[in-house]
Amino acid sequence: DAKTTQPPSMDCAEGRAANLPCNHSTISGNEYVYWYRQIHSQGPQYIIHGLKNNETNEMASLIITEDRKSSTLILPHATLRDTAVYYCIAPNNNAGNMLTFGGGTRLMVKP
Amino acid sequence: GAGVSQSPSNKVTEKGKDVELRCDPISGHTALYWYRQSLGQGLEFLIYFQGNSAPDKSGLPSDRFSAERTGGSVSTLTIQRTQQEDSAVYLCASSKTSLGYEQYFGPGTRLTVT
């Protein structure tokens, strides 16, 4: 898997956009960027993934830089329920499809 | 639609007993994964099923652990002669295909071995 680097923690005010950065400077051309989150005492939750185009779904937007060395997950209107650890991964397609999470970013949404 | 379900949600067992954990994947998902997560730790891969292919058991920590998937759907993870170090949250995930990493997780089974 390509190494990813995320800040260990971030705060965000409720109702504001949460922008979570991820560096993946060693990502190879066919490795996607995936985002998951894990709310306390729950299983991980898939959020979004992308290769090189920006992506948007009902949960979030994913902005990938043109050189693909970094990306940003955007939660447009963060709520208290978005408080969680967010994981950015760039798994190796040959690695057997099992997920491995690094430290992630602990996002605290505050009222 | 229905997500991945797991049962039981909590299991307390005595050291040396056997336990069975159950996973019902999302209907139509061909790939099924078992992971475990110890308190404050990351995901540890255990085993992976894809359709009718032989499972990838490379993550099972010892021969006390086994899993099966019947009819390409429900899976059970069995731990024989449980030890205290087996205490963890056991997570099941499923995905539509064996390609890609878009996996959907169940709520987990919290196993406590006393």
PDB file of C-alpha atoms in Angstrom:
ATOM      1  CA  ASP A   1       0.000   0.000   0.000  1.00  0.00           C
ATOM      2  CA  ALA A   2       1.167   3.542  -0.635  1.00  0.00           C
ATOM      3  CA  LYS A   3       2.049   5.332   2.602  1.00  0.00           C
ATOM      4  CA  THR A   4      -0.499   7.938   3.656  1.00  0.00           C
ATOM      5  CA  THR A   5       0.009  10.740   6.166  1.00  0.00           C
ATOM      6  CA  GLN A   6      -2.818  12.464   8.022  1.00  0.00           C
ATOM      7  CA  PRO A   7      -2.897  14.943  10.894  1.00  0.00           C
ATOM      8  CA  PRO A   8      -3.689  13.104  14.122  1.00  0.00           C
ATOM      9  CA  SER A   9      -6.569  15.359  15.095  1.00  0.00           C
ATOM     10  CA  MET A  10      -8.758  18.230  13.927  1.00  0.00           C
ATOM     11  CA  ASP A  11     -11.636  20.244  15.309  1.00  0.00           C
ATOM     12  CA  CYS A  12     -14.555  21.603  13.335  1.00  0.00           C
ATOM     13  CA  ALA A  13     -17.533  23.733  14.322  1.00  0.00           C
ATOM     14  CA  GLU A  14     -20.944  22.186  13.800  1.00  0.00           C
ATOM     15  CA  GLY A  15     -22.471  23.302  10.509  1.00  0.00           C
ATOM     16  CA  ARG A  16     -19.151  24.286   9.008  1.00  0.00           C
ATOM     17  CA  ALA A  17     -17.220  22.388   6.355  1.00  0.00           C
ATOM     18  CA  ALA A  18     -14.663  19.883   7.597  1.00  0.00           C
ATOM     19  CA  ASN A  19     -11.648  19.576   5.319  1.00  0.00           C
ATOM     20  CA  LEU A  20      -9.493  16.556   6.104  1.00  0.00           C
ATOM     21  CA  PRO A  21      -6.130  16.372   4.304  1.00  0.00           C
ATOM     22  CA  CYS A  22      -4.144  13.318   3.324  1.00  0.00           C
ATOM     23  CA  ASN A  23      -0.695  13.057   1.767  1.00  0.00           C
ATOM     24  CA  HIS A  24       0.112  10.051  -0.441  1.00  0.00           C
ATOM     25  CA  SER A  25       3.175  11.189  -2.359  1.00  0.00           C
ATOM     26  CA  THR A  26       4.284   7.629  -3.260  1.00  0.00           C
ATOM     27  CA  ILE A  27       0.957   6.589  -4.754  1.00  0.00           C
ATOM     28  CA  SER A  28       1.255   4.731  -8.033  1.00  0.00           C
ATOM     29  CA  GLY A  29      -0.777   5.387 -11.148  1.00  0.00           C
ATOM     30  CA  ASN A  30      -3.372   2.654 -10.618  1.00  0.00           C
ATOM     31  CA  GLU A  31      -3.855   2.991  -6.856  1.00  0.00           C
ATOM     32  CA  TYR A  32      -7.121   4.530  -5.757  1.00  0.00           C
ATOM     33  CA  VAL A  33      -7.548   6.715  -2.695  1.00  0.00           C
ATOM     34  CA  TYR A  34     -10.191   5.427  -0.269  1.00  0.00           C
ATOM     35  CA  TRP A  35     -11.682   7.113   2.774  1.00  0.00           C
ATOM     36  CA  TYR A  36     -13.313   5.343   5.682  1.00  0.00           C
ATOM     37  CA  ARG A  37     -14.380   6.531   9.092  1.00  0.00           C
ATOM     38  CA  GLN A  38     -14.973   4.826  12.400  1.00  0.00           C
ATOM     39  CA  ILE A  39     -17.359   6.294  14.910  1.00  0.00           C
ATOM     40  CA  HIS A  40     -16.705   5.254  18.492  1.00  0.00           C
ATOM     41  CA  SER A  41     -17.835   1.668  19.213  1.00  0.00           C
ATOM     42  CA  GLN A  42     -18.983   1.097  15.642  1.00  0.00           C
ATOM     43  CA  GLY A  43     -17.512  -0.752  12.663  1.00  0.00           C
ATOM     44  CA  PRO A  44     -15.644   1.182   9.972  1.00  0.00           C
ATOM     45  CA  GLN A  45     -17.811   2.922   7.389  1.00  0.00           C
ATOM     46  CA  TYR A  46     -16.880   3.371   3.739  1.00  0.00           C
ATOM     47  CA  ILE A  47     -17.165   7.004   2.638  1.00  0.00           C
ATOM     48  CA  ILE A  48     -15.805   7.544  -0.857  1.00  0.00           C
ATOM     49  CA  HIS A  49     -12.978   6.693  -3.215  1.00  0.00           C
ATOM     50  CA  GLY A  50     -11.355   8.149  -6.321  1.00  0.00           C
ATOM     51  CA  LEU A  51      -8.492   7.750  -8.766  1.00  0.00           C
ATOM     52  CA  LYS A  52      -7.791  11.179 -10.224  1.00  0.00           C
ATOM     53  CA  ASN A  53     -11.082  12.973 -10.778  1.00  0.00           C
ATOM     54  CA  ASN A  54     -12.872  14.706  -7.953  1.00  0.00           C
ATOM     55  CA  GLU A  55     -15.752  12.654  -6.584  1.00  0.00           C
ATOM     56  CA  THR A  56     -18.911  13.524  -4.683  1.00  0.00           C
ATOM     57  CA  ASN A  57     -21.570  11.401  -3.048  1.00  0.00           C
ATOM     58  CA  GLU A  58     -24.241  11.890  -0.415  1.00  0.00           C
ATOM     59  CA  MET A  59     -21.689  11.746   2.371  1.00  0.00           C
ATOM     60  CA  ALA A  60     -18.734  13.769   1.187  1.00  0.00           C
ATOM     61  CA  SER A  61     -16.588  15.170  -1.606  1.00  0.00           C
ATOM     62  CA  LEU A  62     -13.093  14.003  -2.465  1.00  0.00           C
ATOM     63  CA  ILE A  63     -10.677  16.418  -4.057  1.00  0.00           C
ATOM     64  CA  ILE A  64      -7.499  14.869  -5.497  1.00  0.00           C
ATOM     65  CA  THR A  65      -4.638  17.080  -6.632  1.00  0.00           C
ATOM     66  CA  GLU A  66      -3.579  16.874 -10.254  1.00  0.00           C
ATOM     67  CA  ASP A  67      -0.281  15.189  -9.344  1.00  0.00           C
ATOM     68  CA  ARG A  68      -2.252  12.756  -7.086  1.00  0.00           C
ATOM     69  CA  LYS A  69       0.167  13.277  -4.232  1.00  0.00           C
ATOM     70  CA  SER A  70      -2.496  14.510  -1.871  1.00  0.00           C
ATOM     71  CA  SER A  71      -6.233  14.631  -1.401  1.00  0.00           C
ATOM     72  CA  THR A  72      -8.839  16.302   0.796  1.00  0.00           C
ATOM     73  CA  LEU A  73     -12.044  14.822   2.121  1.00  0.00           C
ATOM     74  CA  ILE A  74     -14.733  17.469   2.539  1.00  0.00           C
ATOM     75  CA  LEU A  75     -17.762  17.090   4.784  1.00  0.00           C
ATOM     76  CA  PRO A  76     -19.737  20.136   3.634  1.00  0.00           C
ATOM     77  CA  HIS A  77     -21.852  20.705   6.750  1.00  0.00           C
ATOM     78  CA  ALA A  78     -20.379  18.782   9.655  1.00  0.00           C
ATOM     79  CA  THR A  79     -22.716  17.552  12.374  1.00  0.00           C
ATOM     80  CA  LEU A  80     -21.958  16.189  15.840  1.00  0.00           C
ATOM     81  CA  ARG A  81     -22.568  12.703  14.422  1.00  0.00           C
ATOM     82  CA  ASP A  82     -19.582  13.165  12.122  1.00  0.00           C
ATOM     83  CA  THR A  83     -17.220  13.006  15.106  1.00  0.00           C
ATOM     84  CA  ALA A  84     -15.057   9.982  14.281  1.00  0.00           C
ATOM     85  CA  VAL A  85     -11.626   8.814  13.222  1.00  0.00           C
ATOM     86  CA  TYR A  86     -11.189   9.282   9.462  1.00  0.00           C
ATOM     87  CA  TYR A  87      -8.831   7.004   7.553  1.00  0.00           C
ATOM     88  CA  CYS A  88      -7.260   7.718   4.172  1.00  0.00           C
ATOM     89  CA  ILE A  89      -5.764   4.674   2.445  1.00  0.00           C
ATOM     90  CA  ALA A  90      -4.206   3.948  -0.931  1.00  0.00           C
ATOM     91  CA  PRO A  91      -4.231   0.166  -1.057  1.00  0.00           C
ATOM     92  CA  ASN A  92      -2.085  -1.854  -3.404  1.00  0.00           C
ATOM     93  CA  ASN A  93      -4.291  -3.620  -5.933  1.00  0.00           C
ATOM     94  CA  ASN A  94      -2.170  -6.735  -5.635  1.00  0.00           C
ATOM     95  CA  ALA A  95      -2.372  -6.954  -1.872  1.00  0.00           C
ATOM     96  CA  GLY A  96      -5.411  -9.213  -1.596  1.00  0.00           C
ATOM     97  CA  ASN A  97      -8.103  -6.628  -0.886  1.00  0.00           C
ATOM     98  CA  MET A  98      -7.806  -6.630   2.872  1.00  0.00           C
ATOM     99  CA  LEU A  99      -7.916  -3.211   4.483  1.00  0.00           C
ATOM    100  CA  THR A 100      -5.177  -1.800   6.665  1.00  0.00           C
ATOM    101  CA  PHE A 101      -5.729   1.461   8.478  1.00  0.00           C
ATOM    102  CA  GLY A 102      -3.030   3.804   9.738  1.00  0.00           C
ATOM    103  CA  GLY A 103      -3.527   6.283  12.537  1.00  0.00           C
ATOM    104  CA  GLY A 104      -6.142   8.397  10.811  1.00  0.00           C
ATOM    105  CA  THR A 105      -7.430  11.827  11.820  1.00  0.00           C
ATOM    106  CA  ARG A 106      -9.616  12.111  14.881  1.00  0.00           C
ATOM    107  CA  LEU A 107     -12.226  14.724  13.910  1.00  0.00           C
ATOM    108  CA  MET A 108     -14.068  16.390  16.742  1.00  0.00           C
ATOM    109  CA  VAL A 109     -17.151  18.339  15.677  1.00  0.00           C
ATOM    110  CA  LYS A 110     -18.035  20.872  18.344  1.00  0.00           C
ATOM    111  CA  PRO A 111     -21.334  22.683  18.925  1.00  0.00           C
TER     112      PRO A 111
ATOM    113  CA  GLY B   1     -31.448  -1.732   2.304  1.00  0.00           C
ATOM    114  CA  ALA B   2     -30.216  -4.165   4.913  1.00  0.00           C
ATOM    115  CA  GLY B   3     -26.581  -3.882   5.843  1.00  0.00           C
ATOM    116  CA  VAL B   4     -24.170  -6.445   7.207  1.00  0.00           C
ATOM    117  CA  SER B   5     -25.432  -7.991  10.408  1.00  0.00           C
ATOM    118  CA  GLN B   6     -23.491  -9.837  13.063  1.00  0.00           C
ATOM    119  CA  SER B   7     -24.491 -11.866  16.067  1.00  0.00           C
ATOM    120  CA  PRO B   8     -24.154 -11.884  18.944  1.00  0.00           C
ATOM    121  CA  SER B   9     -23.331  -8.242  19.562  1.00  0.00           C
ATOM    122  CA  ASN B  10     -21.563  -9.154  22.791  1.00  0.00           C
ATOM    123  CA  LYS B  11     -20.166 -12.453  24.000  1.00  0.00           C
ATOM    124  CA  VAL B  12     -18.548 -13.178  27.341  1.00  0.00           C
ATOM    125  CA  THR B  13     -16.987 -16.600  27.637  1.00  0.00           C
ATOM    126  CA  GLU B  14     -14.681 -18.440  29.972  1.00  0.00           C
ATOM    127  CA  LYS B  15     -11.140 -19.255  28.952  1.00  0.00           C
ATOM    128  CA  GLY B  16     -11.019 -22.629  27.222  1.00  0.00           C
ATOM    129  CA  LYS B  17     -14.556 -22.554  25.836  1.00  0.00           C
ATOM    130  CA  ASP B  18     -15.388 -22.515  22.138  1.00  0.00           C
ATOM    131  CA  VAL B  19     -17.322 -19.634  20.559  1.00  0.00           C
ATOM    132  CA  GLU B  20     -19.108 -19.135  17.243  1.00  0.00           C
ATOM    133  CA  LEU B  21     -19.616 -15.715  15.707  1.00  0.00           C
ATOM    134  CA  ARG B  22     -22.054 -15.191  12.847  1.00  0.00           C
ATOM    135  CA  CYS B  23     -22.059 -12.788   9.907  1.00  0.00           C
ATOM    136  CA  ASP B  24     -24.851 -12.119   7.422  1.00  0.00           C
ATOM    137  CA  PRO B  25     -23.400 -10.150   4.498  1.00  0.00           C
ATOM    138  CA  ILE B  26     -25.277  -7.791   2.216  1.00  0.00           C
ATOM    139  CA  SER B  27     -27.333  -9.795  -0.273  1.00  0.00           C
ATOM    140  CA  GLY B  28     -25.492 -10.226  -3.549  1.00  0.00           C
ATOM    141  CA  HIS B  29     -22.064  -9.424  -2.146  1.00  0.00           C
ATOM    142  CA  THR B  30     -19.664 -12.116  -3.237  1.00  0.00           C
ATOM    143  CA  ALA B  31     -16.697 -11.196  -1.056  1.00  0.00           C
ATOM    144  CA  LEU B  32     -16.716 -11.547   2.739  1.00  0.00           C
ATOM    145  CA  TYR B  33     -13.985 -10.587   5.180  1.00  0.00           C
ATOM    146  CA  TRP B  34     -13.366 -11.164   8.869  1.00  0.00           C
ATOM    147  CA  TYR B  35     -11.205  -8.728  10.824  1.00  0.00           C
ATOM    148  CA  ARG B  36     -10.615  -8.137  14.484  1.00  0.00           C
ATOM    149  CA  GLN B  37      -9.828  -4.967  16.359  1.00  0.00           C
ATOM    150  CA  SER B  38      -8.357  -4.827  19.818  1.00  0.00           C
ATOM    151  CA  LEU B  39      -9.062  -1.817  22.022  1.00  0.00           C
ATOM    152  CA  GLY B  40      -7.518   1.295  20.488  1.00  0.00           C
ATOM    153  CA  GLN B  41      -5.790  -0.716  17.776  1.00  0.00           C
ATOM    154  CA  GLY B  42      -6.133  -0.940  14.010  1.00  0.00           C
ATOM    155  CA  LEU B  43      -7.799  -3.594  11.914  1.00  0.00           C
ATOM    156  CA  GLU B  44      -6.260  -7.057  11.840  1.00  0.00           C
ATOM    157  CA  PHE B  45      -7.249  -9.132   8.809  1.00  0.00           C
ATOM    158  CA  LEU B  46      -8.267 -12.692   9.584  1.00  0.00           C
ATOM    159  CA  ILE B  47      -9.823 -14.422   6.568  1.00  0.00           C
ATOM    160  CA  TYR B  48     -11.362 -13.630   3.177  1.00  0.00           C
ATOM    161  CA  PHE B  49     -13.954 -15.524   1.123  1.00  0.00           C
ATOM    162  CA  GLN B  50     -14.627 -14.824  -2.543  1.00  0.00           C
ATOM    163  CA  GLY B  51     -17.396 -16.791  -4.242  1.00  0.00           C
ATOM    164  CA  ASN B  52     -16.575 -20.482  -4.492  1.00  0.00           C
ATOM    165  CA  SER B  53     -12.807 -19.972  -4.368  1.00  0.00           C
ATOM    166  CA  ALA B  54     -10.709 -21.338  -1.554  1.00  0.00           C
ATOM    167  CA  PRO B  55     -10.637 -18.798   1.274  1.00  0.00           C
ATOM    168  CA  ASP B  56      -7.554 -16.741   2.038  1.00  0.00           C
ATOM    169  CA  LYS B  57      -6.757 -17.838   5.597  1.00  0.00           C
ATOM    170  CA  SER B  58      -3.427 -16.068   5.794  1.00  0.00           C
ATOM    171  CA  GLY B  59      -4.506 -13.801   8.656  1.00  0.00           C
ATOM    172  CA  LEU B  60      -5.761 -16.436  11.076  1.00  0.00           C
ATOM    173  CA  PRO B  61      -3.534 -16.167  14.175  1.00  0.00           C
ATOM    174  CA  SER B  62      -3.600 -19.845  15.145  1.00  0.00           C
ATOM    175  CA  ASP B  63      -5.222 -23.154  14.290  1.00  0.00           C
ATOM    176  CA  ARG B  64      -7.792 -22.485  17.017  1.00  0.00           C
ATOM    177  CA  PHE B  65      -9.447 -20.103  14.553  1.00  0.00           C
ATOM    178  CA  SER B  66     -11.535 -21.332  11.636  1.00  0.00           C
ATOM    179  CA  ALA B  67     -14.291 -19.951   9.462  1.00  0.00           C
ATOM    180  CA  GLU B  68     -16.735 -21.197   6.922  1.00  0.00           C
ATOM    181  CA  ARG B  69     -19.164 -19.634   4.527  1.00  0.00           C
ATOM    182  CA  THR B  70     -22.203 -21.662   3.573  1.00  0.00           C
ATOM    183  CA  GLY B  71     -23.964 -21.229   0.249  1.00  0.00           C
ATOM    184  CA  GLY B  72     -21.913 -18.177  -0.533  1.00  0.00           C
ATOM    185  CA  SER B  73     -23.783 -16.149   2.072  1.00  0.00           C
ATOM    186  CA  VAL B  74     -23.711 -16.533   5.861  1.00  0.00           C
ATOM    187  CA  SER B  75     -20.347 -17.021   7.510  1.00  0.00           C
ATOM    188  CA  THR B  76     -19.369 -18.290  10.935  1.00  0.00           C
ATOM    189  CA  LEU B  77     -16.058 -17.683  12.655  1.00  0.00           C
ATOM    190  CA  THR B  78     -15.221 -20.297  15.268  1.00  0.00           C
ATOM    191  CA  ILE B  79     -12.633 -19.877  17.985  1.00  0.00           C
ATOM    192  CA  GLN B  80     -11.781 -23.047  19.879  1.00  0.00           C
ATOM    193  CA  ARG B  81     -10.327 -23.150  23.385  1.00  0.00           C
ATOM    194  CA  THR B  82     -10.532 -19.362  23.746  1.00  0.00           C
ATOM    195  CA  GLN B  83      -7.695 -17.474  25.409  1.00  0.00           C
ATOM    196  CA  GLN B  84      -7.752 -14.060  27.055  1.00  0.00           C
ATOM    197  CA  GLU B  85      -5.743 -12.591  24.179  1.00  0.00           C
ATOM    198  CA  ASP B  86      -8.650 -13.441  21.876  1.00  0.00           C
ATOM    199  CA  SER B  87     -10.667 -10.662  23.517  1.00  0.00           C
ATOM    200  CA  ALA B  88     -11.419  -8.093  20.803  1.00  0.00           C
ATOM    201  CA  VAL B  89     -14.151  -6.801  18.533  1.00  0.00           C
ATOM    202  CA  TYR B  90     -14.629  -9.163  15.611  1.00  0.00           C
ATOM    203  CA  LEU B  91     -15.777  -7.344  12.481  1.00  0.00           C
ATOM    204  CA  CYS B  92     -17.271  -8.784   9.319  1.00  0.00           C
ATOM    205  CA  ALA B  93     -17.345  -6.901   6.025  1.00  0.00           C
ATOM    206  CA  SER B  94     -18.694  -7.674   2.587  1.00  0.00           C
ATOM    207  CA  SER B  95     -18.167  -6.233  -0.872  1.00  0.00           C
ATOM    208  CA  LYS B  96     -19.714  -6.655  -4.292  1.00  0.00           C
ATOM    209  CA  THR B  97     -16.650  -8.041  -5.980  1.00  0.00           C
ATOM    210  CA  SER B  98     -13.157  -9.141  -5.228  1.00  0.00           C
ATOM    211  CA  LEU B  99     -11.859  -6.029  -6.928  1.00  0.00           C
ATOM    212  CA  GLY B 100     -11.550  -2.754  -5.122  1.00  0.00           C
ATOM    213  CA  TYR B 101     -11.684  -1.893  -1.472  1.00  0.00           C
ATOM    214  CA  GLU B 102     -15.256  -0.673  -1.025  1.00  0.00           C
ATOM    215  CA  GLN B 103     -16.213  -2.826   1.933  1.00  0.00           C
ATOM    216  CA  TYR B 104     -19.288  -2.577   4.145  1.00  0.00           C
ATOM    217  CA  PHE B 105     -18.856  -3.498   7.770  1.00  0.00           C
ATOM    218  CA  GLY B 106     -21.189  -4.957  10.320  1.00  0.00           C
ATOM    219  CA  PRO B 107     -21.439  -3.601  13.873  1.00  0.00           C
ATOM    220  CA  GLY B 108     -19.058  -6.231  15.203  1.00  0.00           C
ATOM    221  CA  THR B 109     -19.141  -8.795  17.981  1.00  0.00           C
ATOM    222  CA  ARG B 110     -17.370  -7.784  21.175  1.00  0.00           C
ATOM    223  CA  LEU B 111     -15.765 -10.922  22.586  1.00  0.00           C
ATOM    224  CA  THR B 112     -14.554 -10.952  26.167  1.00  0.00           C
ATOM    225  CA  VAL B 113     -12.691 -14.004  27.439  1.00  0.00           C
ATOM    226  CA  THR B 114     -12.531 -14.172  31.225  1.00  0.00           C
TER     227      THR B 114
END
